[in-house]
Amino acid sequence: MTMGITEGAEPILELRHVSKKFPAVRALEDVSIQVKGGEIHALIGENGAGKSTLMKVVGGIHPADTGEILLDGEVLRLGTPLDALRLGIRTVHQEISLAPNLTVAENIFAGNEPTRYGLIDRRELNRRALEVLEPFKVKIPVNSRVGLLSTGLKQIVEIARAMAGSPRLLMLDEPTSSLERHETERLIGILRGLASSGIGILYVTHKLKEIFQLADRVTVLRDGRRVMVKPVSETHPGEIVRSMVGRELERIYPPAGGDIGGELLRVEGITKDSAFEDVSFTLRRGEILGFSGLIGAGRTEVAQSLFGYLRKDAGAVYLNGERLDIRCPTDSLNSGIAYLPEERKALGLYLGMSVVDNFVSANLRKYSRLGILSGREMDGACAGAVDMFRIRTPSIRQHVRFLSGGNQQKLLLARLLALKPRILIADEPTRGIDVGAKSEVHTMLRRLCDEGVGVIVISSELPEVLGLCDRILVFHEGRISGEVSRRAATEEKIMHLATGGGLSVEET
Ligand SMILES: Nc1ncnc2c1ncn2[C@@H]1O[C@H](COP(=O)(O)OP(=O)(O)OP(=O)(O)O)[C@@H](O)[C@H]1O
Ligand SMILES: [Mg+2]
């Protein structure tokens, strides 16, 4: 840790008694925080605690209602995000905000492209993009359109774009949510290097482990207020969680389920060119089956083909012994298969619609009598779900756009569960969800199983896979490289399989 640097250093960023209110929501209340030169300052708090709002206030997206923001000791007058950019304030936002139709290089230097004779100098542009991406040590074609990249690679481009501007202050809002473990470690190394060059870094995360790997100090927000700030070396995970949620959390994962029933889903040799090959497995009633593996191993594509987003080239799928012919998502919903997508913004929610409209949108038939929708029933069902999932919103009429990232994710899950599916396929179900809510989601999934539903969970977080799943399939380069039971599973075994190593039968 670099405590030595931060002790005497001058603050680069300082917030003094900043408050920010939205209609009916107090997002920040009298928050003060300092980020010093050379410091990595972690910011943590429950979903809706105000973390992203704080970054948006500093980034010039939202004006603060009261209080002062200082950069290098000077009070800032931020009118627009551009003002913040000019001062060297760079943000990596929680949701990917790249232009899908531009190339990787164009995105990184958008608005700031090198020119020659008044034209964009592509050669130079690509060369510089490669330079910016170099420390990440991943192969990203700088000439290809961003829309074609995986979520993980998009996230890296997003981070690289923020770094390309030689920032004075770098703010990252859950930058590792779609990164693999080794990519996260590399990012941590890169950020340490940046900090030691003297810039200030503000880092939002839901992953406690990262705080201890990376940060010098940590600030905890609860309901828009600062409830703790401490050097990381003087605190521990238990204390951070306690001050986040204001109570003690006893257990993180629910106990293993009771009876696992008979076969529900059987998948035989499904194949999709250049995505996955010869994938076979069964899912039983009441079982949580984990899909583990590195990003890009084909897990999401398998899930998408089961749900009908992707057409498979070969193979067969049976539900309760009957062959399924799924051509589109409607077919699979009609068969009782529900899917929680990885990218909630793209595939999941109508951001311009209200919480209740989103909640009922997948299931309108349920609320109609003789073709007439019952507003009261819809409201009632939605209010119940908001309560059960503790979705933080001032009302069920609020537009989903205004919910915090984690609360959007909870709404998506609530909507799916209201469909009462027979099979639920959840791709990274707890991404962006705070530690407390995470265990609520896990409990919810386990409860579904107790009702006889079969659940497939795709997760890149090994502790989650180990803590939650009854059985784990590990994917490597589009194939299943092994299967491990809950009892026998360890992080090492899974990593071994995920990176292409084999296991003998006794080990499983
Ligand atoms: N533009 C907006 N209009 C209205 N309310 C908003 C707006 N932006 C945020 N909010 C509300 O302000 C509160 C704080 O939201 P914020 O996005 O800062 O939370 P967060 O700590 O980043 O949560 P998460 O971990 O889920 O990302 C939430 O109740 C949210 O619904
Ligand atoms: Mg947020």
PDB file of C-alpha atoms and ligand atoms in Angstrom, residues 22-23 25-28 45-54 56 62 94 173-174 204 206 221 392-394 398 401-408 432-434, ligand 1:
ATOM      1  CA  PHE A  22     -33.537  13.979  -7.382  1.00  0.00           C
ATOM      2  CA  PRO A  23     -37.312  14.192  -7.321  1.00  0.00           C
ATOM      3  CA  VAL A  25     -34.775  10.743  -3.818  1.00  0.00           C
ATOM      4  CA  ARG A  26     -31.999  12.100  -1.691  1.00  0.00           C
ATOM      5  CA  ALA A  27     -29.028  10.635  -3.541  1.00  0.00           C
ATOM      6  CA  LEU A  28     -26.207  12.424  -1.685  1.00  0.00           C
ATOM      7  CA  GLY A  45     -22.139   1.010  -0.574  1.00  0.00           C
ATOM      8  CA  GLU A  46     -25.402  -0.797  -1.220  1.00  0.00           C
ATOM      9  CA  ASN A  47     -27.262  -0.523  -4.506  1.00  0.00           C
ATOM     10  CA  GLY A  48     -28.690   2.963  -4.646  1.00  0.00           C
ATOM     11  CA  ALA A  49     -26.382   4.347  -1.948  1.00  0.00           C
ATOM     12  CA  GLY A  50     -25.228   7.177  -4.211  1.00  0.00           C
ATOM     13  CA  LYS A  51     -21.873   6.015  -5.600  1.00  0.00           C
ATOM     14  CA  SER A  52     -22.577   6.632  -9.273  1.00  0.00           C
ATOM     15  CA  THR A  53     -24.279   9.904  -8.440  1.00  0.00           C
ATOM     16  CA  LEU A  54     -21.141  11.080  -6.665  1.00  0.00           C
ATOM     17  CA  LYS A  56     -21.590  12.054 -11.993  1.00  0.00           C
ATOM     18  CA  HIS A  62     -25.339  16.370 -12.559  1.00  0.00           C
ATOM     19  CA  GLN A  94     -20.890   1.605 -14.783  1.00  0.00           C
ATOM     20  CA  ASP A 173     -17.482   2.757 -11.541  1.00  0.00           C
ATOM     21  CA  GLU A 174     -17.347  -1.017 -11.110  1.00  0.00           C
ATOM     22  CA  VAL A 204     -16.316   2.041  -7.010  1.00  0.00           C
ATOM     23  CA  HIS A 206     -18.958  -4.283  -4.905  1.00  0.00           C
ATOM     24  CA  LEU A 221     -21.862   5.415   1.640  1.00  0.00           C
ATOM     25  CA  ARG A 392     -34.999   0.986  -4.181  1.00  0.00           C
ATOM     26  CA  THR A 393     -37.326   3.326  -6.038  1.00  0.00           C
ATOM     27  CA  PRO A 394     -39.483   6.233  -4.890  1.00  0.00           C
ATOM     28  CA  GLN A 398     -40.486   5.815 -11.645  1.00  0.00           C
ATOM     29  CA  ARG A 401     -33.624   4.879 -16.329  1.00  0.00           C
ATOM     30  CA  PHE A 402     -33.470   6.554 -12.923  1.00  0.00           C
ATOM     31  CA  LEU A 403     -32.888   3.397 -10.913  1.00  0.00           C
ATOM     32  CA  SER A 404     -29.342   2.630  -9.861  1.00  0.00           C
ATOM     33  CA  GLY A 405     -27.562  -0.120 -11.805  1.00  0.00           C
ATOM     34  CA  GLY A 406     -27.995  -2.765  -9.148  1.00  0.00           C
ATOM     35  CA  ASN A 407     -31.659  -1.994  -8.692  1.00  0.00           C
ATOM     36  CA  GLN A 408     -32.239  -2.370 -12.425  1.00  0.00           C
ATOM     37  CA  GLY A 432     -23.433  -5.185 -10.033  1.00  0.00           C
ATOM     38  CA  ILE A 433     -25.422  -6.302  -7.011  1.00  0.00           C
ATOM     39  CA  ASP A 434     -24.201  -5.353  -3.532  1.00  0.00           C
TER      40      ASP A 434
HETATM   41  N1  LIG B   1     -31.271  10.806 -12.778  1.00  0.00           N
HETATM   42  C1  LIG B   1     -31.903  10.348 -11.690  1.00  0.00           C
HETATM   43  N2  LIG B   1     -33.177  10.697 -11.418  1.00  0.00           N
HETATM   44  C2  LIG B   1     -33.802  10.251 -10.313  1.00  0.00           C
HETATM   45  N3  LIG B   1     -33.239   9.450  -9.392  1.00  0.00           N
HETATM   46  C3  LIG B   1     -31.970   9.064  -9.600  1.00  0.00           C
HETATM   47  C4  LIG B   1     -31.237   9.485 -10.758  1.00  0.00           C
HETATM   48  N4  LIG B   1     -30.006   8.938 -10.699  1.00  0.00           N
HETATM   49  C5  LIG B   1     -29.968   8.207  -9.570  1.00  0.00           C
HETATM   50  N5  LIG B   1     -31.145   8.285  -8.900  1.00  0.00           N
HETATM   51  C6  LIG B   1     -31.442   7.656  -7.604  1.00  0.00           C
HETATM   52  O1  LIG B   1     -30.453   8.083  -6.690  1.00  0.00           O
HETATM   53  C7  LIG B   1     -30.097   7.022  -5.802  1.00  0.00           C
HETATM   54  C8  LIG B   1     -28.607   6.766  -5.889  1.00  0.00           C
HETATM   55  O2  LIG B   1     -28.337   6.173  -7.147  1.00  0.00           O
HETATM   56  P1  LIG B   1     -26.875   5.760  -7.621  1.00  0.00           P
HETATM   57  O3  LIG B   1     -26.984   5.391  -9.053  1.00  0.00           O
HETATM   58  O4  LIG B   1     -25.929   6.826  -7.273  1.00  0.00           O
HETATM   59  O5  LIG B   1     -26.606   4.476  -6.731  1.00  0.00           O
HETATM   60  P2  LIG B   1     -25.306   3.524  -6.682  1.00  0.00           P
HETATM   61  O6  LIG B   1     -24.720   3.632  -5.329  1.00  0.00           O
HETATM   62  O7  LIG B   1     -24.431   3.810  -7.832  1.00  0.00           O
HETATM   63  O8  LIG B   1     -25.979   2.081  -6.802  1.00  0.00           O
HETATM   64  P3  LIG B   1     -25.525   0.742  -7.650  1.00  0.00           P
HETATM   65  O9  LIG B   1     -24.620  -0.024  -6.759  1.00  0.00           O
HETATM   66  O10 LIG B   1     -26.824  -0.003  -7.809  1.00  0.00           O
HETATM   67  O11 LIG B   1     -24.937   1.181  -8.920  1.00  0.00           O
HETATM   68  C9  LIG B   1     -30.948   5.841  -6.196  1.00  0.00           C
HETATM   69  O12 LIG B   1     -32.078   5.807  -5.350  1.00  0.00           O
HETATM   70  C10 LIG B   1     -31.346   6.150  -7.619  1.00  0.00           C
HETATM   71  O13 LIG B   1     -32.568   5.544  -7.943  1.00  0.00           O
END
